[in-house]
PDB file of C-alpha atoms in Angstrom:
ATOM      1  CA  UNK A 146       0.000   0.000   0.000  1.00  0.00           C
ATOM      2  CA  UNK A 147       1.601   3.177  -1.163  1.00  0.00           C
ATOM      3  CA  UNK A 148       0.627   7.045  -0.439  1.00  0.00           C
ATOM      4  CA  UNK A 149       1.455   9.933  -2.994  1.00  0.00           C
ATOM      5  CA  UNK A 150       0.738  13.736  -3.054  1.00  0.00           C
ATOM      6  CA  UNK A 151       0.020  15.093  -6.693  1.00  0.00           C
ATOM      7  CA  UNK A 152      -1.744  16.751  -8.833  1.00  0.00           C
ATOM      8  CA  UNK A 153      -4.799  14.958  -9.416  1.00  0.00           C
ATOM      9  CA  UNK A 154      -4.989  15.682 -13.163  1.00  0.00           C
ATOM     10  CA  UNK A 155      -1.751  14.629 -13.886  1.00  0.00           C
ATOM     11  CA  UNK A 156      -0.762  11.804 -11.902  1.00  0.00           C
ATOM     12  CA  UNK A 157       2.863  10.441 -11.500  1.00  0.00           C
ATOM     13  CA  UNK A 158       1.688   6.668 -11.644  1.00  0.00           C
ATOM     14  CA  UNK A 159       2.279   4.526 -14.314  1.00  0.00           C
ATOM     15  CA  UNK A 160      -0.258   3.342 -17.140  1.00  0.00           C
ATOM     16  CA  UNK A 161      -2.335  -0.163 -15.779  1.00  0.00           C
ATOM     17  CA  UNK A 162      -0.758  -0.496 -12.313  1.00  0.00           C
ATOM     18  CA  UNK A 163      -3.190  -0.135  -9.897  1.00  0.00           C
ATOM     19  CA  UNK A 164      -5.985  -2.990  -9.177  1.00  0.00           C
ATOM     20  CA  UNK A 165      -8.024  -0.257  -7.096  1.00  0.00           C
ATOM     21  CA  UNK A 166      -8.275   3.415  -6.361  1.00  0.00           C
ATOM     22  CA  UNK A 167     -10.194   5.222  -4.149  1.00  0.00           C
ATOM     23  CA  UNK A 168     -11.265   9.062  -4.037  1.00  0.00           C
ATOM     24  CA  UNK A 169     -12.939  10.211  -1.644  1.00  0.00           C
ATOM     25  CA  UNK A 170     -14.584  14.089  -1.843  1.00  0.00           C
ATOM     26  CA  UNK A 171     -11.779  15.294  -4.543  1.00  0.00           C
ATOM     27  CA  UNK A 172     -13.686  15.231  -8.069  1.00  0.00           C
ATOM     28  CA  UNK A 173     -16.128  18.434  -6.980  1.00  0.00           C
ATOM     29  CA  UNK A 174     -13.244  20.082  -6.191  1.00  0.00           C
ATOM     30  CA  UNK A 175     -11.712  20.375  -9.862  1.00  0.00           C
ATOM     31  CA  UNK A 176     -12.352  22.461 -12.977  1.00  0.00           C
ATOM     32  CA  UNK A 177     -10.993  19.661 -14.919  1.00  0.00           C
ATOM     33  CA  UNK A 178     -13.104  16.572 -13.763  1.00  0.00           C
ATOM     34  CA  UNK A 179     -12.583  14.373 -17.048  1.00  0.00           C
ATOM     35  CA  UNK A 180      -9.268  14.787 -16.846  1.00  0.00           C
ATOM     36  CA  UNK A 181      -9.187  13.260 -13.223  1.00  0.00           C
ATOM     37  CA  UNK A 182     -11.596  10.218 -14.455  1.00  0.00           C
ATOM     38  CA  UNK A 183      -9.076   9.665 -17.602  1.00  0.00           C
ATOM     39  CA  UNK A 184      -6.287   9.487 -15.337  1.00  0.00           C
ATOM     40  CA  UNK A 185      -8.228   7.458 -12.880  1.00  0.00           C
ATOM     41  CA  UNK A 186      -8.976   5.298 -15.899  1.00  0.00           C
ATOM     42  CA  UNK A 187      -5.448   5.288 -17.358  1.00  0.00           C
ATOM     43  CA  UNK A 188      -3.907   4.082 -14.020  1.00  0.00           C
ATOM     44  CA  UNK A 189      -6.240   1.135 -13.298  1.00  0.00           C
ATOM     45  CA  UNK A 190      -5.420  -2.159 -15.028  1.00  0.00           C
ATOM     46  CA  UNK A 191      -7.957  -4.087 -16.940  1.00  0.00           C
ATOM     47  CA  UNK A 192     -10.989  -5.028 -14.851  1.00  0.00           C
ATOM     48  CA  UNK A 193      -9.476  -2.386 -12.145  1.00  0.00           C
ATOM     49  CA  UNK A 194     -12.019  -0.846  -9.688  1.00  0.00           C
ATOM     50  CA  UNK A 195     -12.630   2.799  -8.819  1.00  0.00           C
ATOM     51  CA  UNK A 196     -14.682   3.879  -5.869  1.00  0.00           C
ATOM     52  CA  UNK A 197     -15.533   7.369  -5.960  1.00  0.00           C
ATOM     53  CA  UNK A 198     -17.566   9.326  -4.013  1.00  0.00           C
ATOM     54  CA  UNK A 199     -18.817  13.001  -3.776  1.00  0.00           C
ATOM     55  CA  UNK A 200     -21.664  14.990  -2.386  1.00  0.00           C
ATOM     56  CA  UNK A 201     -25.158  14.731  -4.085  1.00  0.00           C
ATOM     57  CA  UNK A 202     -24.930  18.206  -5.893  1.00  0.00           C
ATOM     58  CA  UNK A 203     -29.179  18.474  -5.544  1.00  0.00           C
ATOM     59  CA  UNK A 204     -28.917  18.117  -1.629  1.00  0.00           C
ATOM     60  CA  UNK A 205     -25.974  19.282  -0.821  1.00  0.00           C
ATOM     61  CA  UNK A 206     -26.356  23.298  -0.805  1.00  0.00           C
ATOM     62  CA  UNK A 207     -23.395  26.142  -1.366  1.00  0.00           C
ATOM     63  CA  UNK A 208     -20.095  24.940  -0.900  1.00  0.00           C
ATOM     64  CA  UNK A 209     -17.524  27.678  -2.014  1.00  0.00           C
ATOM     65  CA  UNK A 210     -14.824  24.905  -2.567  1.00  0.00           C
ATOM     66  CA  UNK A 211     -16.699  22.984  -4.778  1.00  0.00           C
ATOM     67  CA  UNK A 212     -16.223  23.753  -8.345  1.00  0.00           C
ATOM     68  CA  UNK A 213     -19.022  21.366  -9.972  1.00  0.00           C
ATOM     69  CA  UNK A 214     -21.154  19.233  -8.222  1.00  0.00           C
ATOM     70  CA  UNK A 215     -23.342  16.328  -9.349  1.00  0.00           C
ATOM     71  CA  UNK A 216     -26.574  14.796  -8.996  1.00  0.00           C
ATOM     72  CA  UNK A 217     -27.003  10.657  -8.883  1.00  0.00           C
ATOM     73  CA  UNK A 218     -27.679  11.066 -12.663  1.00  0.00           C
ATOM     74  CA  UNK A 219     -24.745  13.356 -13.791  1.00  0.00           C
ATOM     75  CA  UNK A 220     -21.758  11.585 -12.117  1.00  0.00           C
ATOM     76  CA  UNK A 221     -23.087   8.113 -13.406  1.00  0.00           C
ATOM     77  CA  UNK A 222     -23.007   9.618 -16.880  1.00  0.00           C
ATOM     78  CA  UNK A 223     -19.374  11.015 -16.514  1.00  0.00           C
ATOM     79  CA  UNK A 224     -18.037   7.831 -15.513  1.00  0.00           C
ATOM     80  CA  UNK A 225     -20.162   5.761 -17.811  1.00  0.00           C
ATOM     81  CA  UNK A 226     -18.056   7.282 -20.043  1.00  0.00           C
ATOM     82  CA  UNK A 227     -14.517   5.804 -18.998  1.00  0.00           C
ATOM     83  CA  UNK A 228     -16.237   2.491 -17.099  1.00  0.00           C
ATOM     84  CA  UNK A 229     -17.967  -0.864 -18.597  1.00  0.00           C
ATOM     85  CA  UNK A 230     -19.874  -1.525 -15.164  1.00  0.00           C
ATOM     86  CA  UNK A 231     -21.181   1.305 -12.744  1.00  0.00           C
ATOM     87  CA  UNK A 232     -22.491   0.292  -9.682  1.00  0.00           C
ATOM     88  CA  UNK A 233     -23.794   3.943  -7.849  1.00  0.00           C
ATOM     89  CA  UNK A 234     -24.732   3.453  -3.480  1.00  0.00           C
ATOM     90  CA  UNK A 235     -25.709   6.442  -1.509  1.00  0.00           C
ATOM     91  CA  UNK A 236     -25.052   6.726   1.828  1.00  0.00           C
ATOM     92  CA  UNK A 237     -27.541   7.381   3.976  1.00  0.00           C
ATOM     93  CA  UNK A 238     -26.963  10.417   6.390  1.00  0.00           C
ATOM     94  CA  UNK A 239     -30.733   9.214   8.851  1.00  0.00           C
ATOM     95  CA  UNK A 240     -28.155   6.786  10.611  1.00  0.00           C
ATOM     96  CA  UNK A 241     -26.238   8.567  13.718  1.00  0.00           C
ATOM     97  CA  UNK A 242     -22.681   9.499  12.825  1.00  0.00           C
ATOM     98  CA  UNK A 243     -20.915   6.541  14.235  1.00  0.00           C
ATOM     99  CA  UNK A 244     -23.082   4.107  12.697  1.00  0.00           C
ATOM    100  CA  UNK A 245     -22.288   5.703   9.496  1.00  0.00           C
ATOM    101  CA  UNK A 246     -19.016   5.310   9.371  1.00  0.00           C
ATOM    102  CA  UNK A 247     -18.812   1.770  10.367  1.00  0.00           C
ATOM    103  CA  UNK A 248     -21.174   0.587   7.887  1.00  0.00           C
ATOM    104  CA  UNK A 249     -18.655   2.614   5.289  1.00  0.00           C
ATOM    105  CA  UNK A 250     -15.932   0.659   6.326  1.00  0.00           C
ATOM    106  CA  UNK A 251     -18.314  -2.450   5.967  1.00  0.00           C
ATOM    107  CA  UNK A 252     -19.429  -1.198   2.857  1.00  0.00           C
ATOM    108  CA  UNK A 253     -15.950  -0.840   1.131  1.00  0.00           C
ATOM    109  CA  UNK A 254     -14.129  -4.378   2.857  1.00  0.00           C
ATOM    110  CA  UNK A 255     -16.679  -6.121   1.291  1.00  0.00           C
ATOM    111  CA  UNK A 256     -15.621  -4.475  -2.643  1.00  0.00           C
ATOM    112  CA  UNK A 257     -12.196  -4.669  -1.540  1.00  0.00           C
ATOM    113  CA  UNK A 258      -9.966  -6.863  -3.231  1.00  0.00           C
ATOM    114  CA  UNK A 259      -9.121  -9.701  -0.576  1.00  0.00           C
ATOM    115  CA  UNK A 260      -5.099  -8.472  -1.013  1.00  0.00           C
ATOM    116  CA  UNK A 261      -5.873  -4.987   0.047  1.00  0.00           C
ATOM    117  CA  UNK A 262      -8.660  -6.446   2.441  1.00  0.00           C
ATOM    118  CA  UNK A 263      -6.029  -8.071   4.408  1.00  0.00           C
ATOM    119  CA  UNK A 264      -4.307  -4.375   5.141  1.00  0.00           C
ATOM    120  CA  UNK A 265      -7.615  -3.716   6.874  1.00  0.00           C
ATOM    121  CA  UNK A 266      -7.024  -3.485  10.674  1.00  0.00           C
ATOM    122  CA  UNK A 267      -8.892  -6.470  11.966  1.00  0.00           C
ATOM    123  CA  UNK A 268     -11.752  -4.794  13.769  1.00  0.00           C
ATOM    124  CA  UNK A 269     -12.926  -2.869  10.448  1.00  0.00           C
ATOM    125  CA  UNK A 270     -13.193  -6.161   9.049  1.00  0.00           C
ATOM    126  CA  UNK A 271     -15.687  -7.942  11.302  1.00  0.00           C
ATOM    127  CA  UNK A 272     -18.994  -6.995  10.983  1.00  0.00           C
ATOM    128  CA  UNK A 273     -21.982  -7.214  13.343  1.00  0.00           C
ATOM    129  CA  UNK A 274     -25.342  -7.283  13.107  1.00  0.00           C
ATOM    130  CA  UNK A 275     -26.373  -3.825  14.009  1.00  0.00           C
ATOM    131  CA  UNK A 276     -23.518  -2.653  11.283  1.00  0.00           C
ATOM    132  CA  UNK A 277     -25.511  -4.728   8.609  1.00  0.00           C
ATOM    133  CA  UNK A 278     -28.677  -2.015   8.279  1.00  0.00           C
ATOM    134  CA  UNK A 279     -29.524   0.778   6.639  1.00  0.00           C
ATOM    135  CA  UNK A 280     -26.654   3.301   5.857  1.00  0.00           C
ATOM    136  CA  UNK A 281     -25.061   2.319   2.189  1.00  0.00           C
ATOM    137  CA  UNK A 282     -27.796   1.995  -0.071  1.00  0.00           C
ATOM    138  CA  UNK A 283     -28.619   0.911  -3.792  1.00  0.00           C
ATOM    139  CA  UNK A 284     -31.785   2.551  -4.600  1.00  0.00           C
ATOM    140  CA  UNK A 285     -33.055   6.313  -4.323  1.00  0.00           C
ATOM    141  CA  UNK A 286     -29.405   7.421  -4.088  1.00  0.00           C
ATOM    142  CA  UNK A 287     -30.914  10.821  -5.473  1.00  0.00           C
ATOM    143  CA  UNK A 288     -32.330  11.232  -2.273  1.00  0.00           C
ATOM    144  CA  UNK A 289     -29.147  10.508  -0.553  1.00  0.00           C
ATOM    145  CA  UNK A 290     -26.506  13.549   0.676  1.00  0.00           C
ATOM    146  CA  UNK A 291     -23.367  11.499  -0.394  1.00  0.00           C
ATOM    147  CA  UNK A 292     -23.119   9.629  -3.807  1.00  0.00           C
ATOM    148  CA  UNK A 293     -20.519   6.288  -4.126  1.00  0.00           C
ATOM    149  CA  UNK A 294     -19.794   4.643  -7.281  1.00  0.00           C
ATOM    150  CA  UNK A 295     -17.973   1.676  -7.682  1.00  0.00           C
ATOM    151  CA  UNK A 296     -16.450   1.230 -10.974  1.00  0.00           C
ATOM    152  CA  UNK A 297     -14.898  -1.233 -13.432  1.00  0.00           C
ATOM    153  CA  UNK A 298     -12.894  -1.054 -16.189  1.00  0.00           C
TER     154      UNK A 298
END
């Protein structure tokens, strides 16, 4: 597992070398956004995943640091653009704040590749049954305040 600071439009990575990425909250945050997915793309190897999120741009009011933001519709037609199979979750801001972000972590060990998985401290790993409801969810994602797509090349 390796960290790098960049430019996000013009990443120092090589062509097809990285089985997953993830961003998290960067694409509404650039002028440039298909130049981020086309590097996104160009790094991933063949049947690569992306998971991306970013705010629901119908729910999620003035930001001043957001450049562009996207409804459910609009950022599943930008990356249907660059991706064979889209898969787009919303997560569901009801749940209290530390329920949320447990059943993110659930939500993302179960798409991540079993390699990576296993860099996963051990207690984000193990679910429980009260981490198993209600906060990632598959339908009405328009009416959800944070948008995830999972991605494939």
């Amino acid at each position: 597992l390796e960290f790098k600071v960049g430019d996000a439009n013009d990443l120092d990575i090589p062509d097809s070398s990285c089985d997953m990425v993830v961003s998290l909250e960067i694409i509404e945050h650039l002028a440039d956004y298909q130049q981020f997915i086309e590097e996104l793309h160009r790094i991933l190897r063949t049947r690569g995943t992306l998971v991306i999120s970013t705010p629901n741009g119908r729910l999620a009011g003035q930001n001043p640091y957001h450049i562009v933001e996207f409804t459910a519709d609009e950022i599943r037609t930008v990356l249907e653009g660059w991706f064979t199979n889209v898969r787009l979750y919303g997560q569901d801001l009801k749940s209290p704040l530390g329920i949320m972000r447990q059943k993110t972590e659930v939500f993302l060990s179960k798409i991540i590749p079993k390699p990576i998985k296993e860099l996963i401290p051990e207690r984000l790993r193990q679910g429980s049954p009260d981490r198993e409801a209600g906060c990632i969810v598959e339908s009405g994602v328009e009416n959800c305040m944070c948008l995830i797509a999972v991605c494939t090349k």
